[in-house]
Tab-separated table of C-alpha atoms in Angstrom:
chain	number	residue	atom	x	y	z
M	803	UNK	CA	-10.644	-55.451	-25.420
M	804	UNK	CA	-8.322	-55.406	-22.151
M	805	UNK	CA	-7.761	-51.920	-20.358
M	806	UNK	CA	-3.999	-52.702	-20.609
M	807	UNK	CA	-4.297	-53.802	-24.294
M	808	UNK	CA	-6.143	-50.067	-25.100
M	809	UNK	CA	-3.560	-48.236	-23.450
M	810	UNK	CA	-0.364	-50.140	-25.244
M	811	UNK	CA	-2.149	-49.100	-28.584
M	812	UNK	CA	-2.386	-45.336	-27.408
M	813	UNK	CA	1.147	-45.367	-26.298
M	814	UNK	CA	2.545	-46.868	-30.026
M	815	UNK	CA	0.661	-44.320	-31.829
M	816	UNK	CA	1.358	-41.621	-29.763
M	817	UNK	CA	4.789	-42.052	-28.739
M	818	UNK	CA	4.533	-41.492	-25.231
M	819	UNK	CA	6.005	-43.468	-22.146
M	820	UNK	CA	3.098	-45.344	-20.580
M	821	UNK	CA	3.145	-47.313	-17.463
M	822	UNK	CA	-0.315	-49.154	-16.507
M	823	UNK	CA	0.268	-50.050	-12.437
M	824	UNK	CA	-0.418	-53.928	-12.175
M	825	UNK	CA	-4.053	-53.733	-10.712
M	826	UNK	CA	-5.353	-51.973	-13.666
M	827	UNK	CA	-7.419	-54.904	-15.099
M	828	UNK	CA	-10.702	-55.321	-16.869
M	829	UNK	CA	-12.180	-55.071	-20.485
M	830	UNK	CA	-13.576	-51.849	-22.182
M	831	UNK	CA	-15.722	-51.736	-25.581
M	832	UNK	CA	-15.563	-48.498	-27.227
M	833	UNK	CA	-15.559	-47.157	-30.773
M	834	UNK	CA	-14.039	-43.936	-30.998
M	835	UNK	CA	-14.075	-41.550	-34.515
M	836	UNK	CA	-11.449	-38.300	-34.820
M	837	UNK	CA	-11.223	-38.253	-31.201
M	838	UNK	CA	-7.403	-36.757	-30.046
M	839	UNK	CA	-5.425	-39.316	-28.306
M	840	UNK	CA	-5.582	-37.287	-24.899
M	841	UNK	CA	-9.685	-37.124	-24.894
M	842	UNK	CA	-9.971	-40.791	-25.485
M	843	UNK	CA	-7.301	-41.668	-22.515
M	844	UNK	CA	-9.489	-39.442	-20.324
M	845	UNK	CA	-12.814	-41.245	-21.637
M	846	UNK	CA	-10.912	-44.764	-20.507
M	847	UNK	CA	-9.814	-43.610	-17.239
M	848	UNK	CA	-13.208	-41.894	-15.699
M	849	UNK	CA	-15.248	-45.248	-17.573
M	850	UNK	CA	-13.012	-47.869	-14.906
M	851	UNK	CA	-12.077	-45.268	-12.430
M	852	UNK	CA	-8.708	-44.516	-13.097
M	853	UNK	CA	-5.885	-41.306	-12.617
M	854	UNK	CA	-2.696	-40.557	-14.420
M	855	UNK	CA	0.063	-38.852	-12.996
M	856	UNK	CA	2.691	-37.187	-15.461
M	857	UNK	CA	6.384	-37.208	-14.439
M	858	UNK	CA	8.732	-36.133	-16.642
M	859	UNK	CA	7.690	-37.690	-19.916
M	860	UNK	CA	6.135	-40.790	-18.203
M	861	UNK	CA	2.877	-40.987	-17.733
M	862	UNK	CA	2.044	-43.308	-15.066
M	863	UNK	CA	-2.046	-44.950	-14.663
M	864	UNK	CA	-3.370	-46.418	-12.005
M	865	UNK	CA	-6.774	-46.703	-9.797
M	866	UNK	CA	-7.744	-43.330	-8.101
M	867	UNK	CA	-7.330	-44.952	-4.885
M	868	UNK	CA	-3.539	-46.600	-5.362
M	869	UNK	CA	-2.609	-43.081	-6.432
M	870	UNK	CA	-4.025	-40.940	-3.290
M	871	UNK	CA	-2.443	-43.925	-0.956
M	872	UNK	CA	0.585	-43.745	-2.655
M	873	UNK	CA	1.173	-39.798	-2.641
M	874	UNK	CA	0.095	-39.845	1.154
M	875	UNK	CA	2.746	-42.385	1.977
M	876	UNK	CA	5.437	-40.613	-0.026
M	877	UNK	CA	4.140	-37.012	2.088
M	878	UNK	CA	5.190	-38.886	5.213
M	879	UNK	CA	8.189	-39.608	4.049
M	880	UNK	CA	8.803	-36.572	2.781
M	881	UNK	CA	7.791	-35.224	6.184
M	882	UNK	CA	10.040	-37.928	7.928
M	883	UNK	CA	12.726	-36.707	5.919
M	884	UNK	CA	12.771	-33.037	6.771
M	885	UNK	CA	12.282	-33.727	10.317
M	886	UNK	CA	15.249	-35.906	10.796
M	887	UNK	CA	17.438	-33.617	8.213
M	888	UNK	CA	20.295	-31.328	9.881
M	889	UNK	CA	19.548	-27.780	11.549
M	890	UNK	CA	22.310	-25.352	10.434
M	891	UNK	CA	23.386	-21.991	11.153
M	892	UNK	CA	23.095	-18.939	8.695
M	893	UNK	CA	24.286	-15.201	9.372
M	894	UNK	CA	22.416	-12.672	6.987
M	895	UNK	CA	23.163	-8.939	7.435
M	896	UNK	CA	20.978	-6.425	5.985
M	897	UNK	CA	21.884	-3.329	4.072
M	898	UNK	CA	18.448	-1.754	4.393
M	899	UNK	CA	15.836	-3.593	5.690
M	900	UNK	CA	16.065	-3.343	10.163
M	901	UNK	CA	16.689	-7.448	11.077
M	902	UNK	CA	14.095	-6.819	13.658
M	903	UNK	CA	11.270	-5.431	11.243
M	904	UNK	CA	12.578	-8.923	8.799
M	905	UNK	CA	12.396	-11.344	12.486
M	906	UNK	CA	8.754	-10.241	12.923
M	907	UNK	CA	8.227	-10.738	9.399
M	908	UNK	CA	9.762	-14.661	10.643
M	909	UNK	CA	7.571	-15.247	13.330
M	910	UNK	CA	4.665	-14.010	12.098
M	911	UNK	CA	4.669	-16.215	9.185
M	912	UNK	CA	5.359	-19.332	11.020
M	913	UNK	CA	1.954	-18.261	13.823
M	914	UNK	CA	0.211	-18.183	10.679
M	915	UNK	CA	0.521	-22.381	10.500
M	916	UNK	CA	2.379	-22.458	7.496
M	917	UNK	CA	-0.666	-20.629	4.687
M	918	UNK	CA	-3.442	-21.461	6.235
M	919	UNK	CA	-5.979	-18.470	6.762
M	920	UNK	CA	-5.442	-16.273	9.952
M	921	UNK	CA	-7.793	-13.789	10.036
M	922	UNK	CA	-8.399	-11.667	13.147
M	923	UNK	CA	-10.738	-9.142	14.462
M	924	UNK	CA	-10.402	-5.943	12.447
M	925	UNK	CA	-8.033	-8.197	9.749
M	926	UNK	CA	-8.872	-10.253	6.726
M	927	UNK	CA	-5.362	-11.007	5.476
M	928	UNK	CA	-4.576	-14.412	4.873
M	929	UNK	CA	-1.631	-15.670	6.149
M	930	UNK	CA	1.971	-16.152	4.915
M	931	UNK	CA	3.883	-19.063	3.631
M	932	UNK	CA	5.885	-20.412	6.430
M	933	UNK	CA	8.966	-19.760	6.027
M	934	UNK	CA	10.850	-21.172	9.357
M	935	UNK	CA	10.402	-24.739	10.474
M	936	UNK	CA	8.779	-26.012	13.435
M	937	UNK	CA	12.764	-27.199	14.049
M	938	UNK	CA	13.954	-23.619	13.023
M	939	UNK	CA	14.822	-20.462	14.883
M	940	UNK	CA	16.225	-17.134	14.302
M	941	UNK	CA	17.186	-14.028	16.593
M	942	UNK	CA	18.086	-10.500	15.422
M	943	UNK	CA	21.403	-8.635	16.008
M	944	UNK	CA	20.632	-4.801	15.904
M	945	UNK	CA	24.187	-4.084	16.910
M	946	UNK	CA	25.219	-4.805	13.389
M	947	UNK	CA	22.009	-5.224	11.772
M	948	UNK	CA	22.230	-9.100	11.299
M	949	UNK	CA	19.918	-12.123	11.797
M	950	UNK	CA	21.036	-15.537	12.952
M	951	UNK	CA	19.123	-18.282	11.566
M	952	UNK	CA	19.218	-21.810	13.069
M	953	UNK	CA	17.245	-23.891	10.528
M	954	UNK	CA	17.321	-26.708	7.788
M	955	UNK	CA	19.074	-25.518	4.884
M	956	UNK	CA	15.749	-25.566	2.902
M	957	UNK	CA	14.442	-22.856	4.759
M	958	UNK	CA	17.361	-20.875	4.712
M	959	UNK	CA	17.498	-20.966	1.651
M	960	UNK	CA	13.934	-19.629	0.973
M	961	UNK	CA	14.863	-16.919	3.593
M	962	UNK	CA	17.489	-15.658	1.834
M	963	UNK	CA	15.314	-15.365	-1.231
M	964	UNK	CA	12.735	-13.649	1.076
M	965	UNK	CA	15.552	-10.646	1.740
M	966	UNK	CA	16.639	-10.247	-1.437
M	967	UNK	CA	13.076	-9.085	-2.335
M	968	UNK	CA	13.129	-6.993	0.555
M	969	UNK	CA	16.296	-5.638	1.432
M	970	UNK	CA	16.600	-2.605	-1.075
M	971	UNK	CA	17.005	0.915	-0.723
M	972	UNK	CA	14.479	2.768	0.024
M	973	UNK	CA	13.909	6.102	-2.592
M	974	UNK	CA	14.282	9.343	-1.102
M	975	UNK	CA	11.748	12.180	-1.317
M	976	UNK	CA	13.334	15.676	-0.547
M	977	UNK	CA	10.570	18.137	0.646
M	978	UNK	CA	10.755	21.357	0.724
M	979	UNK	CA	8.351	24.217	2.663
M	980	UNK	CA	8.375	28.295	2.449
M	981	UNK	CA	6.610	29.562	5.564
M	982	UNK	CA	5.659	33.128	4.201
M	983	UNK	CA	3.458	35.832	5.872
M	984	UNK	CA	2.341	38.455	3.039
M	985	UNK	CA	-0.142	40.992	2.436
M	986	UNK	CA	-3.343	40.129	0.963
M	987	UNK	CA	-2.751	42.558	-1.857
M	988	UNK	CA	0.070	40.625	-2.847
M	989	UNK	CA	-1.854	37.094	-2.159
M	990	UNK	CA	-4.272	38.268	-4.811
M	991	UNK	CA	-2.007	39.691	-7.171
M	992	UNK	CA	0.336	36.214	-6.951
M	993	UNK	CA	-3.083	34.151	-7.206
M	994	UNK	CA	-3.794	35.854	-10.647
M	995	UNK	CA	0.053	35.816	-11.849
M	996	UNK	CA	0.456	31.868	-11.124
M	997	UNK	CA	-3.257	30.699	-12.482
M	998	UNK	CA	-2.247	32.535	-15.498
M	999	UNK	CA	1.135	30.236	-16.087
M	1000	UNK	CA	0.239	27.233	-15.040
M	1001	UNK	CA	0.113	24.667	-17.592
M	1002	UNK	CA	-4.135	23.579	-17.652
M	1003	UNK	CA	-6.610	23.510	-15.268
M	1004	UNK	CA	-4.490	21.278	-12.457
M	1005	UNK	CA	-7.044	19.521	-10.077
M	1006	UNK	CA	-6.736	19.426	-6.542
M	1007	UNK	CA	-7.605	16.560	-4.743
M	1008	UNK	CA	-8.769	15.537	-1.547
M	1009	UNK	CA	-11.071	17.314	0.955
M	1010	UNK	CA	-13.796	19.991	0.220
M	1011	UNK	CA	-11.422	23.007	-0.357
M	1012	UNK	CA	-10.980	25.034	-3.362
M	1013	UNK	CA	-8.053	26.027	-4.911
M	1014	UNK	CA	-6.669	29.704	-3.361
M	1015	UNK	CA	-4.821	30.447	-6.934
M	1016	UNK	CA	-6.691	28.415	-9.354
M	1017	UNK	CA	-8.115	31.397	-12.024
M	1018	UNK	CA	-6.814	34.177	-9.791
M	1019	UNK	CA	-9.151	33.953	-6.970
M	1020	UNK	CA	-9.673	36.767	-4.616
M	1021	UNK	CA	-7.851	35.198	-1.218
M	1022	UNK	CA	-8.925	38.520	0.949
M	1023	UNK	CA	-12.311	36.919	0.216
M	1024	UNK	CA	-12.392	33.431	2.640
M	1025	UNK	CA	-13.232	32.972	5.164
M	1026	UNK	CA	-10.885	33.904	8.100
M	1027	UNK	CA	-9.576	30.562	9.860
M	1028	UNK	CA	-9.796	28.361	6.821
M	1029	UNK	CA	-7.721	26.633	4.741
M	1030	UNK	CA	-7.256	27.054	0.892
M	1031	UNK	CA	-4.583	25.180	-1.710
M	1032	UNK	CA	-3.886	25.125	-4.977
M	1033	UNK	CA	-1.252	23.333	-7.060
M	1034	UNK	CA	1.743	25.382	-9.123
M	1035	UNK	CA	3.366	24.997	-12.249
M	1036	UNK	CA	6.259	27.256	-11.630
M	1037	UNK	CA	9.811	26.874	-11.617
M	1038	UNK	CA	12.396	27.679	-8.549
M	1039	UNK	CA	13.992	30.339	-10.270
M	1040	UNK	CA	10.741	32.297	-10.514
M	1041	UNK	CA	9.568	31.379	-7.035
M	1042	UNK	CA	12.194	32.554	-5.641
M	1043	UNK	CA	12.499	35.593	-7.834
M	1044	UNK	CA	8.439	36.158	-6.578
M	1045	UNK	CA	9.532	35.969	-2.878
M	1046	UNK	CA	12.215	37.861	-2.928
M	1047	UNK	CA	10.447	40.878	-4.325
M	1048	UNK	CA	7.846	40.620	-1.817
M	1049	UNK	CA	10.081	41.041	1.044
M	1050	UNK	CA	12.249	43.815	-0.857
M	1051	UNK	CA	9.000	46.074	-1.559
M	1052	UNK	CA	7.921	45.111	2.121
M	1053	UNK	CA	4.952	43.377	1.513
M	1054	UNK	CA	5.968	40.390	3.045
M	1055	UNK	CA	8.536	38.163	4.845
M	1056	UNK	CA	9.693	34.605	4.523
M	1057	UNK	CA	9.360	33.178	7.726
M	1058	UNK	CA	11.350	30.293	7.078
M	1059	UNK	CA	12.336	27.938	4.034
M	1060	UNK	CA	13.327	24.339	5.831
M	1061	UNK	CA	14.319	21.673	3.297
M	1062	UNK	CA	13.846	18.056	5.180
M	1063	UNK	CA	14.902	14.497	3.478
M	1064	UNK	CA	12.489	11.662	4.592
M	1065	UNK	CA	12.284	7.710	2.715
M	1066	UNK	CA	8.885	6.666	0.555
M	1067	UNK	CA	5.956	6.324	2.564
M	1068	UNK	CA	8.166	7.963	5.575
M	1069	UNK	CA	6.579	10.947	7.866
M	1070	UNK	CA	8.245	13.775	8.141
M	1071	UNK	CA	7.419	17.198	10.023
M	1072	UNK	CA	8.580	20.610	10.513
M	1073	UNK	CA	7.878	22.614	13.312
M	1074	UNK	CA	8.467	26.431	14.226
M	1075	UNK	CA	6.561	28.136	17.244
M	1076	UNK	CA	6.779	29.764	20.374
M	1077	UNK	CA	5.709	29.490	24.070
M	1078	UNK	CA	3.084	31.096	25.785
M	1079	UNK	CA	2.760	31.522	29.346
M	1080	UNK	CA	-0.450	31.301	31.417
M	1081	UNK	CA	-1.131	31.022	35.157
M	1082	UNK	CA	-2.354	28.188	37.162
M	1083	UNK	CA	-3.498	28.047	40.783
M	1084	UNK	CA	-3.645	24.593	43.151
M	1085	UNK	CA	-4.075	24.661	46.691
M	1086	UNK	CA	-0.399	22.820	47.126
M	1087	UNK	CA	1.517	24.684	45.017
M	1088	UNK	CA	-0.429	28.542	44.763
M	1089	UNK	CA	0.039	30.310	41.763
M	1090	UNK	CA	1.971	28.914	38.815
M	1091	UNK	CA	3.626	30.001	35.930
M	1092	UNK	CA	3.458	27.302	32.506
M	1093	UNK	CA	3.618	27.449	29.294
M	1094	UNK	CA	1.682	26.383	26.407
M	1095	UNK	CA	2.936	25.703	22.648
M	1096	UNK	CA	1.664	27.738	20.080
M	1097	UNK	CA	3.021	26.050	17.235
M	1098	UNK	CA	3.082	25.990	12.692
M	1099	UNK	CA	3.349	21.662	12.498
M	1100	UNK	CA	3.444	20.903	8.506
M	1101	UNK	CA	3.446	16.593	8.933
M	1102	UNK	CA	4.328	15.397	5.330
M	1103	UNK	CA	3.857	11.469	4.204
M	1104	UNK	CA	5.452	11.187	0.590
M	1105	UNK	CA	4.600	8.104	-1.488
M	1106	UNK	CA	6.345	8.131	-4.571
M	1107	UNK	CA	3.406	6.289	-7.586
M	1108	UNK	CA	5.035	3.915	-10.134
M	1109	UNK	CA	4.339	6.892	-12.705
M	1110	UNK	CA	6.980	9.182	-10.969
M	1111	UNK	CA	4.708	11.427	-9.434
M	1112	UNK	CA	4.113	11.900	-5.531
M	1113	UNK	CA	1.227	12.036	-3.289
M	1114	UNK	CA	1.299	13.549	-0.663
M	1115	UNK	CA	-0.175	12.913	2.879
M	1116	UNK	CA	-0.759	16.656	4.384
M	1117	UNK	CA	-0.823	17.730	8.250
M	1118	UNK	CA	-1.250	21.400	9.102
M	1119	UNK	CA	-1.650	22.779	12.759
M	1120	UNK	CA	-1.715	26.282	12.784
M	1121	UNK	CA	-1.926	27.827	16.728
M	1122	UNK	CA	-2.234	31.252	17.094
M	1123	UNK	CA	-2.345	33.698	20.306
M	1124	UNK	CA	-6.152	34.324	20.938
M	1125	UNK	CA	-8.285	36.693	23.810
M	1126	UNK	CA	-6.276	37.427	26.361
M	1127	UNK	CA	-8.440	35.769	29.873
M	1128	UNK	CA	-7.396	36.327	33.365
M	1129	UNK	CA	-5.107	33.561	33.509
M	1130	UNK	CA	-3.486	34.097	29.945
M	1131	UNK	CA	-4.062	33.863	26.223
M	1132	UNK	CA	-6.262	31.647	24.907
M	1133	UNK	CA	-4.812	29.409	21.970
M	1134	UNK	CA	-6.704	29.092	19.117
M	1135	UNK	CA	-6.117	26.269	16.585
M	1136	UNK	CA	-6.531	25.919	12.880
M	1137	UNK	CA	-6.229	21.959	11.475
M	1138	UNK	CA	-6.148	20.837	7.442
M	1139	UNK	CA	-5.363	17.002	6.634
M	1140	UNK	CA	-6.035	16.138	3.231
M	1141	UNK	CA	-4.013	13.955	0.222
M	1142	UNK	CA	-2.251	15.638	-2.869
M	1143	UNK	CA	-0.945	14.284	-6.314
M	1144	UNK	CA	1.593	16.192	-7.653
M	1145	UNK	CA	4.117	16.235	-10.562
M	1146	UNK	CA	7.827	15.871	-9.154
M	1147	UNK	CA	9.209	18.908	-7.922
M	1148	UNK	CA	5.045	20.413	-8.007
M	1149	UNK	CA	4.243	22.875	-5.415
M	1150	UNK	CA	1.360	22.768	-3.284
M	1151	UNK	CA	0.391	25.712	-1.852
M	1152	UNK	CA	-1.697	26.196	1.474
M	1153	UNK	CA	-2.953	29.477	2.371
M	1154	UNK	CA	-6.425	31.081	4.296
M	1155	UNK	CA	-5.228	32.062	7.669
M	1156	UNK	CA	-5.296	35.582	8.248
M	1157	UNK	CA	-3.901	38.528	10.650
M	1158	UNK	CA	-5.194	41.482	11.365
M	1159	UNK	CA	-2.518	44.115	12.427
M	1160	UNK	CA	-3.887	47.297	14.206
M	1161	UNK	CA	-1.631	50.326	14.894
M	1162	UNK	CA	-2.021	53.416	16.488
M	1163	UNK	CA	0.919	56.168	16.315
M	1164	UNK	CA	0.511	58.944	18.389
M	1165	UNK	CA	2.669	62.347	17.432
M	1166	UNK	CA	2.927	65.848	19.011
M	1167	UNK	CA	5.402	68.430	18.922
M	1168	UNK	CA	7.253	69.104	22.439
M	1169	UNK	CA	5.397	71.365	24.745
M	1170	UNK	CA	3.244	73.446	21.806
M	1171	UNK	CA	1.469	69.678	21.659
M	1172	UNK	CA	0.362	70.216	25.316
M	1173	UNK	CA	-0.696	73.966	25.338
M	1174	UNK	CA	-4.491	74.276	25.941
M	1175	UNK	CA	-7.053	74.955	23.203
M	1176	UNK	CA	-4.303	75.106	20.426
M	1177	UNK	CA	-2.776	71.678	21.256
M	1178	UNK	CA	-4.849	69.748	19.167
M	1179	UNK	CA	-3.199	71.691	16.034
M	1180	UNK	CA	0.455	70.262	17.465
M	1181	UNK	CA	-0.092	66.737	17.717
M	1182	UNK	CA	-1.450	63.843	15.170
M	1183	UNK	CA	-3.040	60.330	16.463
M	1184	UNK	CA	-3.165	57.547	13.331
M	1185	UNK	CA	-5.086	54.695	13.463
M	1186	UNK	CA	-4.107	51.736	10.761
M	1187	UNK	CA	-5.035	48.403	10.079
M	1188	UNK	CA	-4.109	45.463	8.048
M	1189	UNK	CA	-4.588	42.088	6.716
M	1190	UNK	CA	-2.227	39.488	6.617
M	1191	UNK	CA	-2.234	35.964	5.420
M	1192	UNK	CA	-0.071	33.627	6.300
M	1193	UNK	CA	0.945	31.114	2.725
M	1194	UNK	CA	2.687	27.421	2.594
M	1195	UNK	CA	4.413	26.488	-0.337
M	1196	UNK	CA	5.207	22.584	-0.296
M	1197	UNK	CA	7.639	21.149	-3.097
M	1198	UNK	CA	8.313	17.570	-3.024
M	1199	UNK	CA	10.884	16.176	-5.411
M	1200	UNK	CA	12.201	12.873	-5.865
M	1201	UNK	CA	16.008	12.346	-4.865
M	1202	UNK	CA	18.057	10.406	-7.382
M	1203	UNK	CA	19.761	7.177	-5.678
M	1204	UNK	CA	23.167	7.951	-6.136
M	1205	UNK	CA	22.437	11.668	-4.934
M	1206	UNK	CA	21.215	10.107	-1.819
M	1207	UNK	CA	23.626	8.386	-0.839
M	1208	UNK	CA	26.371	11.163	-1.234
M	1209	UNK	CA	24.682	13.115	1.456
């Protein structure tokens, strides 16, 4: 039976639109029991070496050859067509996004030859989707925060989508940090007040650190010079209620309580320190006075997770004043960098450095204080020491949109 005949038959029984191309010829015996329609075309096709191509609900047949010729003829012209169609101009302002972060994003996809793989040393990323022509150009406007695109409308258009995927606010993470000095009496009895409301056994993540409050552990106990966290399940109110008593029973002070707002995935720091001043000799310029920074430097990366919680990329430098040389103090230099995942508005808290305070009073009564022999019974010398540790409370929370953009 003729190839063409076969195919007419397959068409009237299944109702579909079949076109046979003129230089599908030939005969074909087969015998063919409960097979579906759309098997047995298949079985006729790869028997004399033919393709289909659907379009719309026409299904057009033809040799495998005819149809690769034909689709690389209409890709030239398809080709020939965008190359001779007109370059227009486009202004796009962004509300977000910088236009000079979105031209790179441009350029970079059109040096990556339109998705073909670009991989470099140190990257395997495959390359982007071309997105400007080899026609097309576009320059940035800082100024007003606009890009100027010279380019077939085609591409413009699939720039435009490009932005609108992009261009959106960025959420806001406020962060806020309580610098407080305190006793270690007081760091232990807070350690065993907090473990004893917070909600579970919290984990800590990242690095090899344990947590300072987690069960009430003795703080007075590490190791000078080292840093210790723990996570809190603890309201403001009763934070702040915590701090102020320490400072009105004088076991403590808050050094400082700086709130700073920084975007997802954003760094942020806050600094607070002091100068030192040591002594330098050169042969053109004798002795000098300079100074050296001794400096508290809390770096904080927010990323807010698709959950609504927030982890937390942590930078501590701790400086403080050292042995005191011939040329000046000595700076010595405490580091932590570690990750955190916390609950909105959790606190983090950061705590293991330690200062010991040394005083000596000396007291004698006026002139009965210096009499021989009996002196001694006029005057008292007291020698004191203490232990202080110096505690970082971090609270990230998560800024609503429209509270954002009030402030």
């Amino acid at each position: 039976m003729e190839v063409r005949r076969v195919l007419q038959l397959l068409a009237d029984f299944t109702g579909i639109n079949m076109v046979a191309s003129d230089t599908v010829q030939g005969n074909i015996t087969l015998r063919l029991k409960d097979v579906p329609w759309d098997q047995a075309l298949d079985i006729i096709m790869k028997t004399k070496n033919l393709d289909k191509r659907r379009n719309g609900n026409v299904i057009w047949i033809a040799p495998v050859a005819e149809l690769i010729k034909s689709e690389e003829e209409e890709a030239k012209a398809i080709a020939q067509s965008i190359k001779l169609s007109p370059i227009q101009t486009d202004y796009i302002q962004l509300s977000y996004a910088k236009s000079a972060d979105v031209l790179k994003l441009l350029e970079d996809s059109r040096d990556s030859k339109g998705g073909e793989s670009n991989r470099t040393a140190g990257s395997d990323s495959l390359a982007l989707e071309s997105l400007l022509s080899a026609r097309g150009s576009a320059v940035s406007d800082s100024r007003t925060n606009t890009l100027i695109i010279n380019d077939r409308q085609q591409n413009i258009d699939k720039i435009r989508r490009m932005i609108d995927l992009l261009d959106v606010a960025v959420k806001q993470v406020m962060v806020e940090a309580r610098i407080v000095t305190a006793s270690t009496d007081f760091s232990r009895e807070l350690g065993i007040k907090w473990s004893a409301k917070k909600l579970g056994n919290s984990p800590v993540w990242g690095g090899d650190f344990q947590p300072s409050f987690d069960l009430g552990v003795d703080l007075a106990t590490n190791t000078a010079g080292t840093f210790n966290f723990g996570l809190l399940k603890i309201s403001d109110y009763m934070l702040n209620l915590e701090l102020s008593a320490l400072q009105a029973d004088g076991h403590g002070e808050v050094l400082s309580a700086p709130k700073v707002l920084t975007g997802d995935k954003q760094k942020a720091y806050i600094l607070r320190g002091t100068e030192i001043p040591y002594q330098t000799w050169s042969a053109t310029e004798g002795l000098k006075t300079e100074f050296r920074a001794a400096n508290l430097k809390l770096e904080v990366t927010p990323s807010i997770t698709p959950d609504g919680k927030v982890q937390m990329a942590l930078k501590i430098e701790k400086d403080t004043v050292g042995t005191l040389t011939s040329v000046g103090y000595l700076i010595n230099t405490n580091e932590l960098e570690t990750n955190v995942l916390v609950d909105d508005g959790e606190t983090v808290v950061l705590g293991g450095i330690f200062d010991d305070i040394k005083q000596n009073q000396y007291e004698k009564v006026p002139f009965f204080g210096d009499l021989p022999v009996v002196g001694a019974l006029f005057k008292n010398n007291t020698r004191s020491s203490a232990q202080t540790e110096l505690l970082i409370f971090v609270t990230p929370r998560i800024v609503n949109d429209s509270v954002s953009r009030n402030h």
